[in-house]
Short mmCIF file of C-alpha atoms in Angstrom, two decimals:
data_model
loop_
_atom_site.label_atom_id
_atom_site.label_comp_id
_atom_site.label_asym_id
_atom_site.label_seq_id
_atom_site.Cartn_x
_atom_site.Cartn_y
_atom_site.Cartn_z
CA MET O 1 -40.59 121.23 -208.73
CA SER O 2 -38.57 118.13 -209.58
CA ILE O 3 -37.57 115.37 -207.26
CA VAL O 4 -34.35 116.20 -205.40
CA PHE O 5 -32.80 112.75 -205.52
CA ASN O 6 -31.83 111.57 -208.96
CA ALA O 7 -30.07 108.23 -209.05
CA ASN O 8 -26.82 107.70 -210.90
CA PHE O 9 -26.97 104.21 -212.28
CA ALA O 10 -23.95 101.97 -211.79
CA LYS O 11 -24.57 99.34 -214.42
CA PHE O 12 -24.61 95.77 -213.25
CA SER O 13 -22.29 96.14 -210.25
CA SER O 14 -23.07 93.46 -207.70
CA VAL O 15 -24.64 95.24 -204.72
CA LYS O 16 -24.21 98.99 -204.30
CA TYR O 17 -26.01 101.33 -206.67
CA PHE O 18 -26.98 104.59 -205.04
CA SER O 19 -25.73 106.93 -202.38
CA SER O 20 -27.75 107.64 -199.27
CA CYS O 21 -30.80 109.89 -199.62
CA ARG O 22 -30.69 113.43 -198.34
CA MET O 23 -33.34 114.12 -195.73
CA ASN O 24 -36.06 116.75 -196.19
CA SER O 25 -39.33 117.42 -194.34
CA SER O 26 -41.49 116.80 -197.43
CA LYS O 27 -39.45 113.82 -198.52
CA CYS O 28 -38.94 110.31 -197.26
CA CYS O 29 -36.21 107.93 -198.32
CA VAL O 30 -37.37 104.46 -199.42
CA ALA O 31 -35.50 101.43 -200.73
CA ILE O 32 -36.28 98.69 -203.23
CA CYS O 33 -34.57 95.32 -202.90
CA GLN O 34 -33.80 92.78 -205.59
CA PHE O 35 -32.45 89.26 -205.20
CA THR O 36 -32.75 85.68 -206.46
CA ALA O 37 -34.89 83.62 -204.10
CA THR O 38 -34.71 79.83 -204.17
CA ASN O 39 -36.30 76.98 -202.23
CA ASN O 40 -33.74 77.52 -199.45
CA LYS O 41 -35.75 79.55 -196.95
CA GLU O 42 -32.87 80.03 -194.52
CA ASN O 43 -30.59 81.44 -197.21
CA ASN O 44 -33.36 83.69 -198.53
CA LEU O 45 -33.84 85.12 -195.04
CA LYS O 46 -30.11 85.77 -194.69
CA ILE O 47 -30.13 87.71 -197.97
CA VAL O 48 -33.19 89.69 -196.87
CA LYS O 49 -31.46 90.65 -193.62
CA ASP O 50 -28.38 91.85 -195.52
CA LEU O 51 -30.49 93.89 -197.94
CA VAL O 52 -32.57 95.52 -195.22
CA ALA O 53 -29.43 96.35 -193.24
CA GLU O 54 -27.95 98.03 -196.31
CA ALA O 55 -31.17 99.96 -196.94
CA ALA O 56 -31.23 101.16 -193.32
CA GLN O 57 -27.63 102.35 -193.63
CA LYS O 58 -28.73 104.43 -196.60
CA HIS O 59 -31.37 106.07 -194.37
CA ALA O 60 -34.39 104.36 -195.91
CA LYS O 61 -37.49 104.61 -193.72
CA VAL O 62 -39.52 102.11 -195.76
CA VAL O 63 -37.91 99.04 -197.36
CA PHE O 64 -39.61 97.01 -200.08
CA LEU O 65 -38.95 93.30 -200.68
CA PRO O 66 -40.04 91.45 -203.84
CA GLU O 67 -42.79 88.90 -204.27
CA ALA O 68 -41.91 85.42 -202.95
CA SER O 69 -39.23 86.76 -200.63
CA ASP O 70 -39.78 83.72 -198.44
CA TYR O 71 -39.14 81.13 -201.18
CA ILE O 72 -39.63 80.09 -204.78
CA ALA O 73 -40.36 76.38 -204.83
CA THR O 74 -39.32 73.88 -207.46
CA ASN O 75 -42.71 72.10 -207.55
CA LYS O 76 -46.29 72.34 -206.28
CA GLU O 77 -45.76 69.96 -203.37
CA GLU O 78 -42.84 72.03 -202.10
CA ALA O 79 -44.80 75.25 -202.54
CA LYS O 80 -47.56 73.93 -200.29
CA ALA O 81 -45.27 72.31 -197.73
CA PHE O 82 -43.15 75.44 -197.12
CA ALA O 83 -46.06 77.84 -196.46
CA GLU O 84 -46.41 79.32 -192.96
CA PRO O 85 -49.08 81.24 -191.04
CA LEU O 86 -48.51 84.88 -190.17
CA SER O 87 -47.93 83.74 -186.59
CA GLY O 88 -45.09 81.46 -187.74
CA THR O 89 -41.34 81.63 -187.33
CA LEU O 90 -40.49 83.37 -190.60
CA MET O 91 -42.95 86.24 -190.22
CA ASN O 92 -41.67 86.77 -186.68
CA GLU O 93 -38.18 87.08 -188.17
CA TYR O 94 -39.41 89.76 -190.57
CA ARG O 95 -41.15 91.60 -187.74
CA ASN O 96 -38.04 91.52 -185.56
CA LEU O 97 -35.95 92.70 -188.51
CA ALA O 98 -38.18 95.75 -189.01
CA LYS O 99 -38.09 96.51 -185.29
CA ASN O 100 -34.33 96.11 -184.95
CA LYS O 101 -33.52 98.21 -188.01
CA LYS O 102 -36.24 100.77 -187.22
CA VAL O 103 -37.75 100.62 -190.70
CA TRP O 104 -41.14 99.88 -192.19
CA LEU O 105 -40.88 96.65 -194.12
CA SER O 106 -42.98 95.62 -197.11
CA VAL O 107 -42.83 91.83 -197.37
CA GLY O 108 -43.95 91.83 -200.96
CA GLY O 109 -45.19 88.28 -201.29
CA PHE O 110 -45.48 85.76 -198.46
CA HIS O 111 -46.96 82.28 -198.81
CA GLU O 112 -49.55 82.66 -196.05
CA LEU O 113 -51.01 79.44 -194.68
CA VAL O 114 -54.56 79.98 -193.42
CA GLN O 115 -56.46 77.33 -191.49
CA CYS O 116 -60.07 77.32 -192.67
CA GLU O 117 -62.93 75.26 -191.27
CA LYS O 118 -62.21 72.07 -193.21
CA GLU O 119 -58.90 72.69 -194.97
CA CYS O 120 -55.80 74.81 -195.14
CA LYS O 121 -55.48 77.47 -197.84
CA ILE O 122 -52.46 79.35 -199.12
CA PHE O 123 -52.63 83.02 -200.11
CA ASN O 124 -49.99 85.15 -201.81
CA SER O 125 -49.99 87.92 -199.19
CA HIS O 126 -48.32 91.33 -199.20
CA VAL O 127 -47.61 92.15 -195.55
CA LEU O 128 -46.73 95.65 -194.35
CA ILE O 129 -44.84 95.87 -191.03
CA ASP O 130 -44.11 99.10 -189.16
CA GLU O 131 -40.90 100.12 -187.38
CA ASN O 132 -42.17 98.64 -184.11
CA GLY O 133 -42.55 95.23 -185.71
CA ASP O 134 -46.34 95.40 -185.84
CA ILE O 135 -48.25 94.19 -188.90
CA ARG O 136 -50.16 97.21 -190.21
CA SER O 137 -51.79 95.82 -193.35
CA ILE O 138 -52.24 92.52 -195.21
CA TYR O 139 -53.27 92.25 -198.84
CA LYS O 140 -54.07 88.91 -200.42
CA LYS O 141 -53.37 88.89 -204.16
CA ILE O 142 -56.64 89.08 -206.09
CA HIS O 143 -55.39 88.42 -209.63
CA LEU O 144 -53.70 85.03 -209.94
CA PHE O 145 -51.21 84.43 -212.74
CA ASP O 146 -52.66 81.54 -214.74
CA VAL O 147 -50.98 82.07 -218.09
CA SER O 148 -49.60 79.79 -220.79
CA ILE O 149 -47.60 81.28 -223.68
CA PRO O 150 -45.69 78.35 -225.22
CA GLU O 151 -43.74 80.47 -227.71
CA LEU O 152 -42.34 82.50 -224.79
CA ASN O 153 -41.78 79.42 -222.62
CA VAL O 154 -44.25 80.76 -220.05
CA ASN O 155 -46.48 78.21 -218.34
CA LEU O 156 -47.54 79.07 -214.80
CA ARG O 157 -50.75 78.38 -212.89
CA GLU O 158 -50.69 80.22 -209.59
CA SER O 159 -54.16 78.93 -208.77
CA ASP O 160 -52.79 75.37 -208.51
CA THR O 161 -51.33 76.31 -205.12
CA ASN O 162 -52.84 79.65 -204.10
CA GLU O 163 -56.29 81.00 -203.36
CA ALA O 164 -57.31 84.41 -204.72
CA GLY O 165 -57.95 87.23 -202.27
CA SER O 166 -61.28 89.03 -202.20
CA GLU O 167 -60.53 92.52 -200.92
CA ILE O 168 -58.94 95.75 -202.13
CA VAL O 169 -57.18 96.93 -198.98
CA PRO O 170 -57.41 100.67 -198.18
CA PRO O 171 -54.14 102.68 -198.17
CA THR O 172 -51.99 102.66 -195.03
CA ASP O 173 -50.36 105.83 -193.72
CA THR O 174 -46.58 105.33 -193.69
CA PRO O 175 -43.60 107.67 -193.24
CA ALA O 176 -43.55 107.96 -197.06
CA GLY O 177 -47.28 108.71 -197.32
CA PRO O 178 -50.52 106.76 -197.95
CA LEU O 179 -49.45 103.46 -199.49
CA SER O 180 -51.55 100.83 -201.28
CA LEU O 181 -50.64 97.17 -201.61
CA SER O 182 -50.71 95.03 -204.76
CA ILE O 183 -48.63 92.15 -206.11
CA CYS O 184 -47.02 91.47 -209.51
CA TYR O 185 -49.78 90.40 -211.96
CA ASP O 186 -52.09 93.04 -210.41
CA LEU O 187 -49.96 95.50 -212.40
CA ARG O 188 -51.86 94.55 -215.56
CA PHE O 189 -55.22 95.70 -214.18
CA PRO O 190 -55.37 99.52 -214.24
CA GLU O 191 -58.84 99.49 -212.64
CA LEU O 192 -57.20 98.44 -209.37
CA SER O 193 -54.68 101.29 -209.38
CA ILE O 194 -57.39 103.85 -210.23
CA LEU O 195 -59.48 102.63 -207.29
CA GLN O 196 -56.46 102.79 -204.98
CA ARG O 197 -55.80 106.39 -206.01
CA LYS O 198 -59.49 107.18 -205.38
CA GLN O 199 -59.12 105.64 -201.92
CA GLY O 200 -56.34 108.13 -201.17
CA ALA O 201 -53.10 106.42 -202.20
CA ASN O 202 -49.97 108.43 -203.00
CA ILE O 203 -47.84 105.31 -203.50
CA LEU O 204 -48.67 102.13 -205.41
CA THR O 205 -46.62 98.99 -204.85
CA TYR O 206 -46.03 96.04 -207.17
CA PRO O 207 -43.54 93.61 -205.60
CA SER O 208 -42.94 91.07 -208.33
CA ALA O 209 -41.39 87.93 -209.72
CA PHE O 210 -42.07 88.91 -213.34
CA THR O 211 -41.06 86.28 -215.86
CA ASN O 212 -38.09 87.20 -218.02
CA ALA O 213 -40.07 86.85 -221.24
CA THR O 214 -42.98 89.08 -220.22
CA GLY O 215 -40.65 91.47 -218.42
CA LEU O 216 -38.77 92.19 -221.63
CA LEU O 217 -42.07 93.10 -223.29
CA HIS O 218 -44.06 94.96 -220.68
CA TRP O 219 -42.47 95.49 -217.23
CA GLU O 220 -41.16 99.05 -217.45
CA THR O 221 -43.98 100.24 -219.72
CA LEU O 222 -46.70 99.04 -217.35
CA LEU O 223 -45.08 100.50 -214.24
CA ARG O 224 -44.58 103.91 -215.82
CA ALA O 225 -48.14 103.86 -217.17
CA ARG O 226 -49.59 103.15 -213.71
CA ALA O 227 -47.59 106.08 -212.31
CA VAL O 228 -48.67 108.55 -214.99
CA GLU O 229 -52.36 107.65 -215.01
CA THR O 230 -52.71 107.72 -211.18
CA GLN O 231 -50.17 110.51 -210.47
CA CYS O 232 -48.71 108.27 -207.77
CA TYR O 233 -45.25 107.00 -207.04
CA VAL O 234 -44.91 103.39 -208.15
CA ILE O 235 -42.56 101.12 -206.20
CA ALA O 236 -41.75 97.68 -207.57
CA ALA O 237 -39.21 95.47 -205.80
CA ALA O 238 -38.35 92.48 -207.98
CA GLN O 239 -37.00 88.97 -208.14
CA TYR O 240 -34.02 88.50 -210.45
CA GLY O 241 -32.51 85.66 -212.42
CA LYS O 242 -32.57 81.89 -212.38
CA HIS O 243 -34.40 80.46 -209.37
CA ASN O 244 -34.42 76.87 -210.64
CA GLN O 245 -34.52 75.00 -213.93
CA LYS O 246 -38.07 76.20 -214.64
CA ARG O 247 -38.10 79.86 -213.58
CA ILE O 248 -36.18 82.98 -214.53
CA SER O 249 -37.25 86.43 -213.30
CA PHE O 250 -36.69 89.68 -215.17
CA GLY O 251 -35.37 91.87 -212.34
CA GLN O 252 -35.17 95.67 -212.88
CA ALA O 253 -36.72 96.70 -209.58
CA LEU O 254 -37.96 100.25 -210.10
CA ILE O 255 -39.17 103.38 -208.36
CA VAL O 256 -41.13 105.63 -210.71
CA ASP O 257 -42.27 109.15 -209.84
CA PRO O 258 -45.78 110.52 -210.61
CA GLN O 259 -44.56 111.93 -213.93
CA GLY O 260 -43.45 108.48 -215.11
CA LYS O 261 -39.75 109.20 -214.54
CA ILE O 262 -37.57 106.38 -213.21
CA VAL O 263 -35.78 107.63 -210.07
CA ALA O 264 -34.25 104.36 -208.87
CA GLU O 265 -33.43 101.14 -210.69
CA CYS O 266 -31.76 97.77 -210.27
CA PRO O 267 -30.36 95.64 -213.14
CA LYS O 268 -32.37 93.72 -215.69
CA TYR O 269 -31.64 90.02 -216.05
CA ARG O 270 -28.71 89.13 -218.29
CA GLU O 271 -28.09 85.59 -219.43
CA GLY O 272 -25.16 84.13 -217.56
CA HIS O 273 -25.72 86.45 -214.59
CA ASP O 274 -28.07 84.10 -212.75
CA THR O 275 -28.12 85.86 -209.38
CA ASN O 276 -28.22 89.45 -208.24
CA GLN O 277 -28.50 91.05 -204.84
CA SER O 278 -29.03 94.81 -204.86
CA VAL O 279 -30.59 97.82 -203.16
CA ALA O 280 -31.69 101.09 -204.76
CA VAL O 281 -32.96 104.14 -202.91
CA ALA O 282 -34.88 107.29 -203.79
CA GLU O 283 -36.98 109.94 -202.11
CA ILE O 284 -40.76 110.11 -202.13
CA ASP O 285 -41.58 113.80 -202.48
CA SER O 286 -45.08 114.68 -201.29
CA ASP O 287 -44.74 118.22 -202.67
CA LEU O 288 -44.11 116.81 -206.13
CA ILE O 289 -47.30 114.74 -205.92
CA LYS O 290 -49.32 117.83 -204.96
CA LYS O 291 -47.74 119.89 -207.74
CA ILE O 292 -48.45 117.33 -210.47
CA ARG O 293 -52.04 116.78 -209.33
CA CYS O 294 -52.63 120.52 -209.21
CA GLU O 295 -51.17 121.17 -212.65
CA MET O 296 -52.96 118.22 -214.28
CA PRO O 297 -56.16 117.59 -212.25
CA VAL O 298 -57.22 114.51 -214.22
CA PHE O 299 -59.20 112.99 -211.36
CA GLN O 300 -61.33 116.13 -211.22
CA HIS O 301 -61.91 115.87 -214.94
CA ARG O 302 -63.15 112.29 -214.91
CA ARG O 303 -66.67 112.12 -216.37
CA ASP O 304 -68.59 110.46 -213.58
CA ASP O 305 -71.77 111.35 -215.43
CA LEU O 306 -70.70 109.04 -218.28
CA TYR O 307 -68.56 106.38 -216.62
CA ARG O 308 -67.58 105.39 -213.12
CA LEU O 309 -65.24 102.96 -211.40
CA GLN O 310 -66.01 101.77 -207.89
CA THR O 311 -65.58 98.70 -205.77
CA VAL O 312 -68.24 96.01 -205.82
CA GLY O 313 -69.75 94.91 -202.52
CA ASN O 314 -69.43 96.31 -199.06
CA GLU O 315 -66.44 97.13 -196.97
CA GLU O 316 -67.25 95.59 -193.60
CA ILE O 317 -66.30 97.69 -190.58
CA ALA O 318 -66.10 96.42 -187.03
CA ILE O 319 -68.69 97.66 -184.55
CA ASP O 320 -67.88 99.21 -181.19
CA ASP O 321 -70.72 98.76 -178.69
CA SER O 322 -69.80 102.06 -177.04
CA GLU O 323 -70.24 103.97 -180.29
CA ASN O 324 -73.56 105.70 -180.96
CA PHE O 325 -75.11 106.12 -184.41
CA MET O 326 -77.47 108.91 -185.41
CA PHE O 327 -80.76 108.05 -187.07
CA ALA O 328 -82.00 111.55 -187.87
CA HIS O 329 -82.37 113.06 -184.37
CA LYS O 330 -82.51 109.68 -182.63
CA VAL O 331 -79.50 108.00 -181.04
CA ILE O 332 -78.97 104.33 -181.96
CA PRO O 333 -76.75 102.52 -179.41
CA GLY O 334 -73.86 100.62 -180.99
CA SER O 335 -74.91 97.48 -179.15
CA THR O 336 -78.09 97.33 -181.27
CA VAL O 337 -76.17 97.65 -184.57
CA PHE O 338 -75.33 94.27 -186.08
CA TYR O 339 -73.64 95.24 -189.34
CA ARG O 340 -72.01 98.32 -190.84
CA THR O 341 -70.14 99.35 -193.94
CA ARG O 342 -68.49 102.58 -195.00
CA HIS O 343 -71.87 104.12 -195.90
CA SER O 344 -74.59 102.07 -194.16
CA PHE O 345 -75.52 100.47 -190.85
CA ALA O 346 -78.11 97.83 -189.94
CA PHE O 347 -79.82 97.74 -186.55
CA THR O 348 -82.60 96.09 -184.63
CA ASN O 349 -86.01 97.70 -184.34
CA ILE O 350 -87.83 99.30 -181.41
CA ARG O 351 -91.15 97.81 -182.53
CA CYS O 352 -91.35 94.88 -184.95
CA VAL O 353 -94.18 94.15 -187.33
CA VAL O 354 -92.83 90.59 -187.54
CA PRO O 355 -89.99 88.94 -185.59
CA TYR O 356 -86.57 90.11 -186.75
CA HIS O 357 -87.98 93.14 -188.53
CA VAL O 358 -84.79 95.20 -188.91
CA LEU O 359 -83.70 98.52 -190.40
CA ILE O 360 -80.83 99.68 -192.60
CA SER O 361 -79.90 103.35 -192.83
CA SER O 362 -77.23 105.50 -194.43
CA ILE O 363 -74.40 106.64 -192.15
CA ARG O 364 -74.66 110.16 -193.53
CA LEU O 365 -77.87 111.99 -192.70
CA CYS O 366 -79.87 112.06 -195.94
CA LYS O 367 -83.62 112.57 -195.93
CA ARG O 368 -84.42 111.14 -199.37
CA LEU O 369 -82.94 108.53 -201.67
CA SER O 370 -82.15 111.29 -204.14
CA ASP O 371 -79.85 112.88 -201.53
CA LEU O 372 -77.52 109.86 -201.58
CA THR O 373 -74.49 109.63 -203.84
CA ASP O 374 -74.40 106.80 -206.37
CA GLU O 375 -71.86 105.00 -204.21
CA GLU O 376 -74.09 105.36 -201.13
CA VAL O 377 -77.10 104.05 -203.04
CA ALA O 378 -75.15 101.01 -204.20
CA ASP O 379 -73.82 100.37 -200.71
CA LEU O 380 -77.25 100.74 -199.08
CA PHE O 381 -78.97 98.24 -201.36
CA GLN O 382 -76.05 95.81 -201.41
CA THR O 383 -76.26 95.87 -197.62
CA ALA O 384 -80.01 95.27 -197.82
CA VAL O 385 -79.54 92.14 -199.91
CA LYS O 386 -76.90 90.82 -197.52
CA VAL O 387 -79.03 91.53 -194.44
CA GLN O 388 -82.11 90.04 -196.08
CA GLN O 389 -80.28 86.77 -196.66
CA VAL O 390 -79.13 86.59 -193.06
CA VAL O 391 -82.52 87.44 -191.56
CA GLU O 392 -84.19 84.82 -193.73
CA ALA O 393 -81.62 82.25 -192.61
CA VAL O 394 -82.14 83.08 -188.93
CA THR O 395 -85.95 82.92 -189.17
CA ALA O 396 -86.16 80.03 -191.67
CA ALA O 397 -88.04 82.33 -194.05
CA CYS O 398 -88.02 82.08 -197.82
CA SER O 399 -89.50 85.51 -198.61
CA SER O 400 -89.07 89.08 -197.41
CA THR O 401 -90.77 92.44 -197.65
CA LEU O 402 -88.34 95.27 -198.30
CA CYS O 403 -89.80 98.74 -197.99
CA VAL O 404 -88.53 102.31 -198.36
CA GLN O 405 -90.93 105.06 -197.26
CA ASP O 406 -89.30 107.88 -199.17
CA GLY O 407 -90.80 111.10 -197.83
CA THR O 408 -93.51 112.18 -195.39
CA HIS O 409 -96.48 111.40 -197.63
CA ALA O 410 -95.12 107.91 -198.20
CA GLY O 411 -95.27 107.23 -194.46
CA GLN O 412 -91.73 108.19 -193.50
CA THR O 413 -91.76 109.24 -189.83
CA ILE O 414 -87.98 109.44 -189.33
CA PRO O 415 -86.48 111.91 -191.84
CA HIS O 416 -83.47 109.76 -192.63
CA VAL O 417 -83.23 107.31 -195.56
CA HIS O 418 -83.83 103.75 -194.36
CA ILE O 419 -84.98 100.36 -195.56
CA HIS O 420 -87.29 98.05 -193.62
CA ILE O 421 -86.60 94.33 -193.97
CA LEU O 422 -89.32 91.95 -192.78
CA PRO O 423 -88.85 88.19 -193.12
CA ARG O 424 -92.09 86.61 -194.26
CA HIS O 425 -93.79 83.25 -193.66
CA PRO O 426 -96.92 81.61 -195.06
CA ASN O 427 -100.13 83.10 -193.62
CA ASP O 428 -98.33 85.51 -191.31
CA PHE O 429 -101.15 87.97 -192.15
CA ASP O 430 -104.78 87.21 -192.97
CA HIS O 431 -104.41 89.36 -196.06
CA ASN O 432 -100.91 89.85 -197.41
CA ASP O 433 -101.23 93.61 -197.91
CA GLU O 434 -101.95 94.06 -194.20
CA VAL O 435 -98.18 94.17 -193.75
CA TYR O 436 -98.11 97.65 -195.30
CA ASP O 437 -100.87 98.95 -193.03
CA LYS O 438 -99.11 97.63 -189.95
CA LEU O 439 -95.79 98.97 -191.18
CA ALA O 440 -97.29 102.44 -191.59
CA LYS O 441 -98.54 102.42 -187.99
CA HIS O 442 -95.92 100.45 -186.07
CA ASP O 443 -93.65 103.37 -185.11
CA ARG O 444 -96.31 106.03 -184.49
CA ASP O 445 -96.23 107.75 -181.13
CA ASN O 446 -99.80 106.60 -180.43
CA ASN O 447 -98.95 102.93 -181.00
CA PRO O 448 -100.19 101.11 -177.87
CA GLU O 449 -97.58 98.35 -178.20
CA PRO O 450 -94.62 98.95 -175.86
CA ARG O 451 -91.22 99.57 -177.36
CA ARG O 452 -88.59 96.91 -176.86
CA SER O 453 -85.82 97.41 -174.33
CA ASP O 454 -82.23 98.13 -175.35
CA GLU O 455 -81.29 94.81 -173.73
CA GLU O 456 -83.71 92.89 -175.94
CA MET O 457 -82.57 94.68 -179.10
CA SER O 458 -78.89 94.21 -178.18
CA LYS O 459 -79.44 90.49 -177.60
CA GLU O 460 -80.99 90.17 -181.05
CA ALA O 461 -78.17 92.20 -182.62
CA LYS O 462 -75.61 89.89 -181.04
CA ILE O 463 -77.29 86.89 -182.67
CA LEU O 464 -77.26 88.56 -186.09
CA ARG O 465 -73.67 89.76 -185.83
CA LYS O 466 -72.42 86.18 -185.80
CA TYR O 467 -73.50 85.86 -189.40
CA PHE O 468 -71.43 88.87 -190.50
CA TYR O 469 -68.31 88.80 -188.35
CA LYS O 470 -66.19 85.76 -187.61
CA ASN O 471 -65.06 87.11 -184.25
#
């Protein structure tokens, strides 16, 4: 099955390139926008409104803007001075635009001003807004473009003004399908796109302000490669032309299908044509994605026994006090859980061998360590290290005992993988190894010590949560 919409390119005409998309239940019309942003924020916004209006007229349900849609500054001082928070005037304009035109809007690169404890920081943020004007996802660019190639007249240091993000954001369900967010230079890191596909993405996005010199060499090749290797649609809105005396962008906004075929395209930069304002549309065909992945099941053929790609660290998930967690056959109230990730949760203990003796368990019921997947093992022990550091900080300890009783004969009384973390202090036991004897007996049914109340455990969990969650 091939994609129904196939664009007829109208070379280098000023604005209109493609006819409206035909509608189909397995297809969704999307639009890429291309223009020449400057340091005039008001004029940039006017152009964005015109482009989104045109895309909506062509029946696009999701509209993609390029990186730096808000502005491209002429110097570092200007770049810092023009930045706004997501609660600011400009983002409200984008949100109202999406709501009024009834489209999802990808603001491909927004200079987000974030107030930290002692200073303000600026992030290059990709913001996804739904048709109701609500922000559905925010990705902060993780790869900053710090590159100097004198022979190509390329000399940019994004880190001089921007902070790097620290999170790969999970895909967001949109009318076009599960969509992952990236920005420009991220395109050169295939590990990121592979991880996004593994997270469930059908669409990868690379809103960009690619330099003219590097665009001539690599732009189209990289975008088509990312599409072929992930079997995803790749959508790349782009900046075009001469922004100021120092910067020229390559243009050629593209939509590439999972076979690597270009299905929508805007012009490449041509010397003397310093500005361009254009919209291109195409259909995202979910049936085509399924067909290609079925015919060429490369992700099933990956040799996880020889190599593996996975995210580093834990994906923190908010805790709902009303939610219950299962620890084998026992119910753990959400109010006693102080930290959780995709695969693990940490909670306070019914009986403590030492103060702030806590437990970490896998979300999935697994009796032995060997029952966990490699990803679950990594998550469990990464969580243990993080929890250990917090518990030591709370108790002013400088050592900890971490213990896994893996199986009945090792002293495991709850048949569910878990790690004990006990902060330790000098002379807390007459003989250091007594800790293991007490640990083996502390949760026995015949233990004469009373169990702690849910209120006491919840109070302790609330104290610990503050170290993991800002709010």
